[in-house]
């Protein structure tokens, strides 16, 4: 039987506490939406709810993913040491932890409004079905994109109490970005995934993978440019977008040889893309004296 400290470490590993990149990639677009919906700094209680809720739901999503993939992860170099594979955490324990995290997240949503609460059920459904898409379609990244973008309509609902049509432009921009960076991530495991029968956009795109990632990045940049126009954003925002485009070019350099290490670095670099866009938004509204 594991000592309490070892068991606790295994739980932290299960929820990727030591790998916050997933939480950050989920958090940045949620922060974009909160600032856009509020026209500046959002109410503090909503900022706290969405920040903590992002961490909780990403953690729960990791557990669902590992439960779904536990019979495959042992055959993949990157995932063979996950707690459910090694037996450090049992499936029942993982389910219990997932339920606790989901319950806490739901309690947080109860402090918003009815529309946000209703939207949260769709968010849970998207997060729960994503891991199983890898068995049935080469486009699981599209489902992940929808799941990772669902905080955007929820943020608008929480701030404004409605879903203005303009928010879906932000949603599409983030969905495209998510498919791009998760394709980079899938390029890391492509050879192992082919052997065990897991599907991904990296496998679907084949030799066109780098070009398709580039197209998705271009469409992301164009969508974010339109976001700036529709929300009447200023110079700081476009400087942030320009920096994000520079990071996309850097990622293309990293994935040029399709080496797993370079592809993984490109994936991680997307944290700075999200941060650049948020910095541009923050400075733009701050420069207007909106707080």
Coordinates of C-alpha atoms in Angstrom, one line a residue:
X1 CA 0.0 0.0 0.0
X2 CA 1.3 3.4 -0.9
X3 CA 2.3 5.9 1.8
X4 CA 0.0 8.9 2.0
X5 CA 2.6 11.2 0.5
X6 CA 3.3 8.9 -2.5
X7 CA -0.5 8.6 -3.1
X8 CA -0.9 12.3 -3.0
X9 CA 1.9 12.7 -5.5
X10 CA 0.2 10.2 -7.7
X11 CA -3.1 12.2 -7.6
X12 CA -1.2 15.3 -8.5
X13 CA 0.4 13.5 -11.4
X14 CA -3.1 12.3 -12.5
X15 CA -4.5 15.8 -12.7
X16 CA -1.3 17.1 -14.4
X17 CA -0.6 19.5 -11.6
X18 CA 3.1 19.3 -12.6
X19 CA 2.2 20.1 -16.2
X20 CA 0.0 23.3 -16.1
X21 CA 0.2 23.9 -19.9
X22 CA -3.3 22.5 -20.4
X23 CA -4.8 24.7 -17.8
X24 CA -3.1 27.8 -19.3
X25 CA -4.3 26.9 -22.8
X26 CA -7.8 26.6 -21.4
X27 CA -7.5 29.7 -19.2
X28 CA -6.2 32.3 -21.8
X29 CA -9.2 32.3 -24.1
X30 CA -11.5 32.3 -21.1
X31 CA -9.8 35.4 -19.9
X32 CA -10.0 36.9 -23.4
X33 CA -13.8 36.4 -23.3
X34 CA -14.2 37.8 -19.8
X35 CA -12.4 41.0 -20.7
X36 CA -14.2 41.3 -24.0
X37 CA -17.6 40.7 -22.5
X38 CA -17.0 43.2 -19.7
X39 CA -15.3 45.8 -21.8
X40 CA -12.4 45.7 -19.4
X41 CA -11.7 44.1 -16.0
X42 CA -14.5 41.7 -15.3
X43 CA -16.2 41.5 -11.8
X44 CA -13.7 39.9 -9.4
X45 CA -16.0 37.1 -8.3
X46 CA -16.4 36.0 -11.9
X47 CA -12.7 36.2 -12.5
X48 CA -12.1 33.9 -9.5
X49 CA -14.9 31.5 -10.4
X50 CA -13.6 31.0 -14.0
X51 CA -10.0 30.8 -13.0
X52 CA -10.6 28.1 -10.4
X53 CA -13.2 26.4 -12.5
X54 CA -10.7 26.2 -15.4
X55 CA -8.2 24.4 -13.2
X56 CA -10.8 22.0 -11.8
X57 CA -12.4 21.1 -15.1
X58 CA -9.0 20.6 -16.8
X59 CA -8.0 18.3 -13.9
X60 CA -11.2 16.4 -14.2
X61 CA -10.8 16.2 -18.0
X62 CA -7.3 14.7 -17.6
X63 CA -8.7 12.0 -15.3
X64 CA -11.5 11.1 -17.9
X65 CA -8.8 11.0 -20.6
X66 CA -6.6 8.7 -18.6
X67 CA -9.4 6.4 -17.7
X68 CA -10.4 6.1 -21.4
X69 CA -6.8 5.6 -22.5
X70 CA -5.4 3.4 -19.7
X71 CA -5.2 0.3 -22.0
X72 CA -3.4 2.3 -24.7
X73 CA -1.1 4.6 -22.6
X74 CA 1.3 1.8 -21.7
X75 CA 2.3 1.4 -25.4
X76 CA 3.1 5.1 -25.8
X77 CA 6.5 6.4 -24.7
X78 CA 5.2 9.7 -23.4
X79 CA 2.4 8.2 -21.3
X80 CA 3.6 4.9 -20.1
X81 CA 4.3 6.2 -16.6
X82 CA 0.9 7.6 -15.9
X83 CA -0.6 6.6 -12.5
X84 CA -3.4 4.5 -14.0
X85 CA -1.0 2.6 -16.1
X86 CA 1.5 1.9 -13.3
X87 CA -1.2 1.1 -10.8
X88 CA -0.4 3.9 -8.4
X89 CA -4.0 5.0 -8.7
X90 CA -6.9 2.6 -9.3
X91 CA -9.9 3.3 -11.7
X92 CA -12.3 3.6 -8.8
X93 CA -10.1 6.2 -7.0
X94 CA -9.7 8.1 -10.2
X95 CA -13.5 8.2 -10.7
X96 CA -14.0 9.4 -7.2
X97 CA -11.5 12.2 -7.6
X98 CA -13.0 13.2 -10.9
X99 CA -16.5 13.4 -9.3
X100 CA -15.2 15.6 -6.4
X101 CA -13.5 18.0 -8.8
X102 CA -16.6 18.2 -11.0
X103 CA -18.9 18.8 -8.0
X104 CA -16.7 21.6 -6.7
X105 CA -16.7 23.2 -10.2
X106 CA -20.5 22.9 -10.4
X107 CA -20.9 24.6 -7.0
X108 CA -18.8 27.5 -8.4
X109 CA -21.0 27.8 -11.4
X110 CA -24.1 28.1 -9.2
X111 CA -22.8 31.5 -8.1
X112 CA -23.3 32.8 -11.7
X113 CA -26.7 32.8 -13.5
X114 CA -29.1 30.3 -15.0
X115 CA -27.8 30.6 -18.6
X116 CA -24.2 30.0 -17.5
X117 CA -25.3 27.0 -15.4
X118 CA -27.1 25.5 -18.4
X119 CA -24.1 26.0 -20.7
X120 CA -21.9 24.2 -18.2
X121 CA -23.7 20.9 -18.9
X122 CA -22.7 21.1 -22.5
X123 CA -19.1 21.9 -21.5
X124 CA -19.0 18.7 -19.4
X125 CA -20.5 16.7 -22.2
X126 CA -17.8 17.9 -24.6
X127 CA -15.0 17.2 -22.1
X128 CA -16.3 13.7 -21.4
X129 CA -16.7 12.6 -25.1
X130 CA -13.4 14.0 -26.4
X131 CA -11.2 11.0 -25.2
X132 CA -13.4 8.5 -27.0
X133 CA -13.3 10.4 -30.3
X134 CA -9.7 9.2 -30.9
X135 CA -11.1 5.8 -31.6
X136 CA -13.7 6.8 -34.1
X137 CA -12.5 9.8 -36.0
X138 CA -9.3 11.4 -37.2
X139 CA -10.7 14.8 -36.0
X140 CA -10.7 14.4 -32.2
X141 CA -8.8 17.8 -32.1
X142 CA -12.0 19.4 -33.4
X143 CA -13.9 18.1 -30.4
X144 CA -11.1 19.2 -28.1
X145 CA -11.3 22.7 -29.8
X146 CA -15.0 22.9 -29.0
X147 CA -14.4 21.8 -25.4
X148 CA -11.5 24.2 -24.9
X149 CA -13.6 27.1 -26.4
X150 CA -16.7 26.5 -24.3
X151 CA -15.5 28.8 -21.6
X152 CA -16.0 31.7 -24.1
X153 CA -19.8 31.5 -24.3
X154 CA -20.0 30.7 -20.6
X155 CA -17.9 33.9 -19.8
X156 CA -20.2 36.1 -22.0
X157 CA -23.3 34.5 -20.4
X158 CA -21.9 35.1 -16.9
X159 CA -21.0 38.8 -17.6
X160 CA -23.8 39.8 -19.9
X161 CA -26.6 37.3 -19.2
X162 CA -26.9 36.7 -22.9
X163 CA -25.0 35.2 -25.9
X164 CA -24.3 38.0 -28.4
X165 CA -23.6 36.7 -31.9
X166 CA -20.2 38.3 -31.9
X167 CA -18.8 35.9 -29.3
X168 CA -18.9 33.0 -31.8
X169 CA -16.1 34.8 -33.8
X170 CA -13.9 34.5 -30.7
X171 CA -15.1 30.9 -30.3
X172 CA -14.1 30.0 -33.9
X173 CA -10.7 31.7 -33.5
X174 CA -9.9 29.7 -30.4
X175 CA -11.2 26.4 -32.0
X176 CA -8.9 26.9 -35.0
X177 CA -6.0 27.7 -32.7
X178 CA -6.7 24.6 -30.5
X179 CA -6.8 22.3 -33.5
X180 CA -3.4 23.8 -34.7
X181 CA -1.6 23.3 -31.4
X182 CA -3.1 19.9 -30.6
X183 CA -2.0 18.7 -34.0
X184 CA 1.5 19.7 -33.0
X185 CA 1.0 17.7 -29.9
X186 CA -0.3 14.7 -31.8
X187 CA 2.8 14.9 -34.0
X188 CA 4.8 13.9 -30.9
X189 CA 2.9 10.6 -30.6
X190 CA 2.1 9.9 -34.2
X191 CA 4.2 6.8 -34.7
X192 CA 3.0 5.2 -31.4
X193 CA -0.6 6.2 -32.2
X194 CA -0.5 4.5 -35.6
X195 CA 0.7 1.3 -34.0
X196 CA -2.1 1.1 -31.4
X197 CA -4.9 2.4 -33.7
X198 CA -5.4 5.9 -32.1
X199 CA -6.6 8.5 -34.6
X200 CA -5.6 12.2 -34.9
X201 CA -5.3 15.1 -37.2
X202 CA -1.5 14.5 -37.3
X203 CA -2.2 11.1 -38.9
X204 CA -4.9 12.4 -41.1
X205 CA -2.8 15.3 -42.5
X206 CA 0.2 13.0 -43.1
X207 CA 3.0 14.7 -45.1
X208 CA 0.8 17.8 -45.2
X209 CA 0.9 18.2 -41.4
X210 CA 3.2 21.3 -41.3
X211 CA 1.2 23.0 -44.1
X212 CA -2.1 22.3 -42.4
X213 CA -0.9 23.6 -39.1
X214 CA 0.3 26.7 -40.9
X215 CA -3.1 27.1 -42.6
X216 CA -4.9 26.8 -39.2
X217 CA -2.5 29.3 -37.7
X218 CA -3.2 31.7 -40.5
X219 CA -7.0 31.3 -40.1
X220 CA -6.6 31.8 -36.3
X221 CA -4.7 35.1 -36.9
X222 CA -7.3 36.2 -39.5
X223 CA -10.2 35.4 -37.0
X224 CA -8.5 37.3 -34.2
X225 CA -7.9 40.2 -36.5
X226 CA -11.7 40.3 -37.2
X227 CA -12.3 40.1 -33.4
X228 CA -10.3 43.3 -33.1
X229 CA -12.3 45.0 -35.8
X230 CA -15.7 43.9 -34.4
X231 CA -14.9 44.8 -30.8
X232 CA -13.2 48.1 -32.0
X233 CA -9.9 47.3 -30.3
X234 CA -6.8 49.4 -30.6
X235 CA -3.1 49.4 -31.2
X236 CA -2.1 47.3 -28.1
X237 CA -4.4 44.5 -29.2
X238 CA -2.9 44.4 -32.7
X239 CA 0.6 44.5 -31.3
X240 CA -0.3 41.4 -29.2
X241 CA -1.7 39.7 -32.3
X242 CA 1.5 40.6 -34.2
X243 CA 3.6 39.0 -31.5
X244 CA 1.3 35.9 -31.6
X245 CA 1.9 35.6 -35.4
X246 CA 5.7 35.8 -34.8
X247 CA 5.3 32.9 -32.4
X248 CA 3.4 30.9 -35.0
X249 CA 6.4 31.4 -37.4
X250 CA 8.7 30.2 -34.6
X251 CA 6.6 27.1 -34.1
X252 CA 6.8 26.4 -37.9
X253 CA 10.6 26.4 -37.5
X254 CA 10.3 24.0 -34.5
X255 CA 8.2 21.4 -36.3
X256 CA 10.1 21.6 -39.6
X257 CA 11.9 18.3 -39.1
X258 CA 8.9 16.7 -37.4
X259 CA 11.1 15.6 -34.4
X260 CA 9.0 14.8 -31.3
X261 CA 11.1 17.2 -29.1
X262 CA 10.6 20.0 -31.5
X263 CA 6.9 19.4 -32.0
X264 CA 6.5 19.3 -28.2
X265 CA 8.3 22.6 -27.8
X266 CA 6.0 24.1 -30.5
X267 CA 3.0 22.9 -28.5
X268 CA 4.3 24.4 -25.3
X269 CA 5.1 27.7 -27.0
X270 CA 1.3 28.2 -27.5
X271 CA 1.1 29.4 -23.9
X272 CA 2.9 32.5 -25.0
X273 CA 0.5 33.0 -27.9
X274 CA -2.5 33.0 -25.5
X275 CA -0.6 35.3 -23.2
X276 CA 0.3 37.7 -26.0
X277 CA -3.4 38.1 -27.1
X278 CA -4.5 38.6 -23.5
X279 CA -1.7 41.2 -22.9
X280 CA -2.9 43.1 -25.9
X281 CA -6.5 43.0 -24.7
X282 CA -5.5 44.0 -21.1
X283 CA -3.3 46.9 -22.2
X284 CA -5.9 48.1 -24.7
X285 CA -8.7 48.4 -22.2
X286 CA -6.2 49.7 -19.5
X287 CA -5.1 52.4 -22.0
X288 CA -8.7 53.5 -22.3
X289 CA -9.0 53.9 -18.6
X290 CA -11.5 51.1 -18.3
X291 CA -11.1 49.2 -15.0

